[in-house]
Tab-separated table of C-alpha atoms in Angstrom:
chain	number	residue	atom	x	y	z
A	109	ASP	CA	107.154	65.148	6.583
A	110	ALA	CA	109.837	62.484	6.288
A	111	ASN	CA	109.552	59.062	7.922
A	112	ILE	CA	111.407	60.458	10.932
A	113	GLY	CA	109.559	63.764	11.308
A	114	LYS	CA	109.621	67.165	9.661
A	115	VAL	CA	112.733	68.290	7.776
A	116	LEU	CA	113.690	71.875	6.985
A	117	SER	CA	116.883	72.581	5.069
A	118	ALA	CA	117.682	75.985	3.613
A	119	ARG	CA	120.537	78.169	2.441
A	120	VAL	CA	120.095	81.767	3.557
A	121	ASP	CA	123.164	83.798	2.579
A	122	GLY	CA	124.217	86.969	4.332
A	123	PHE	CA	123.555	85.913	7.920
A	124	ASN	CA	126.091	85.172	10.648
A	125	ALA	CA	126.125	82.055	12.820
A	126	GLU	CA	124.319	83.712	15.755
A	127	ILE	CA	121.353	84.732	13.591
A	128	LEU	CA	121.250	81.235	12.050
A	129	LYS	CA	121.297	79.647	15.502
A	130	ASN	CA	118.370	81.789	16.669
A	131	ALA	CA	116.400	81.026	13.492
A	132	CYS	CA	117.151	77.311	13.826
A	133	GLU	CA	115.853	77.308	17.413
A	134	LYS	CA	112.648	79.120	16.403
A	135	PHE	CA	111.957	76.797	13.457
A	136	SER	CA	112.665	73.746	15.593
A	137	SER	CA	110.311	74.856	18.367
A	138	LYS	CA	107.518	75.542	15.865
A	139	LEU	CA	108.005	72.271	13.969
A	140	GLY	CA	108.311	69.979	17.002
A	141	SER	CA	109.696	66.583	15.962
A	142	SER	CA	112.125	67.791	13.307
A	143	VAL	CA	115.535	68.172	11.723
A	144	VAL	CA	116.439	71.768	10.880
A	145	ALA	CA	119.584	72.568	8.881
A	146	LEU	CA	120.443	76.135	7.890
A	147	THR	CA	123.522	77.242	5.952
A	148	SER	CA	124.796	80.687	5.121
A	149	PHE	CA	127.719	82.418	3.435
A	150	ASP	CA	128.287	85.941	4.724
A	151	GLY	CA	131.041	86.903	2.278
A	152	GLU	CA	133.839	85.530	4.458
A	153	LYS	CA	132.600	82.465	6.312
A	154	ILE	CA	130.294	79.545	5.721
A	155	SER	CA	128.042	78.704	8.661
A	156	ILE	CA	126.116	75.454	9.095
A	157	ILE	CA	123.666	75.145	11.985
A	158	VAL	CA	121.742	71.927	12.592
A	159	LYS	CA	119.168	71.080	15.259
A	160	VAL	CA	117.726	67.601	15.663
A	161	SER	CA	114.904	67.115	18.157
A	162	ASP	CA	115.516	64.664	21.007
A	163	ASP	CA	112.992	62.114	19.763
A	164	ILE	CA	114.718	61.922	16.382
A	165	VAL	CA	118.146	61.591	18.030
A	166	ALA	CA	116.666	58.616	19.895
A	167	LYS	CA	115.952	57.068	16.462
A	168	GLY	CA	119.653	57.332	15.580
A	169	ILE	CA	119.732	60.549	13.538
A	170	LYS	CA	122.455	62.872	14.838
A	171	CYS	CA	123.554	66.376	13.861
A	172	SER	CA	126.924	65.115	12.605
A	173	LEU	CA	125.186	62.823	10.115
A	174	VAL	CA	122.954	65.664	8.893
A	175	VAL	CA	125.966	67.982	8.448
A	176	ALA	CA	127.858	65.298	6.510
A	177	ILE	CA	124.904	64.751	4.147
A	178	ASN	CA	124.197	68.491	3.808
A	179	SER	CA	127.849	69.173	2.911
A	180	CYS	CA	127.914	66.794	-0.062
């Protein structure tokens, strides 16, 4: 638990963007107030999927900020 809610960030190589998106949605729904960021390299492409719950967006945390931090 962070001050804003739950945070899940993971690198799970070998999965395409669609699988990451589905996993991100499932994690987010189970965690509730949360930021979920999943990244993957499938041998050709890097995928980054981020989901920020509405209540956390209302606090000023947006997906673009999470992607920028996660990419560093």
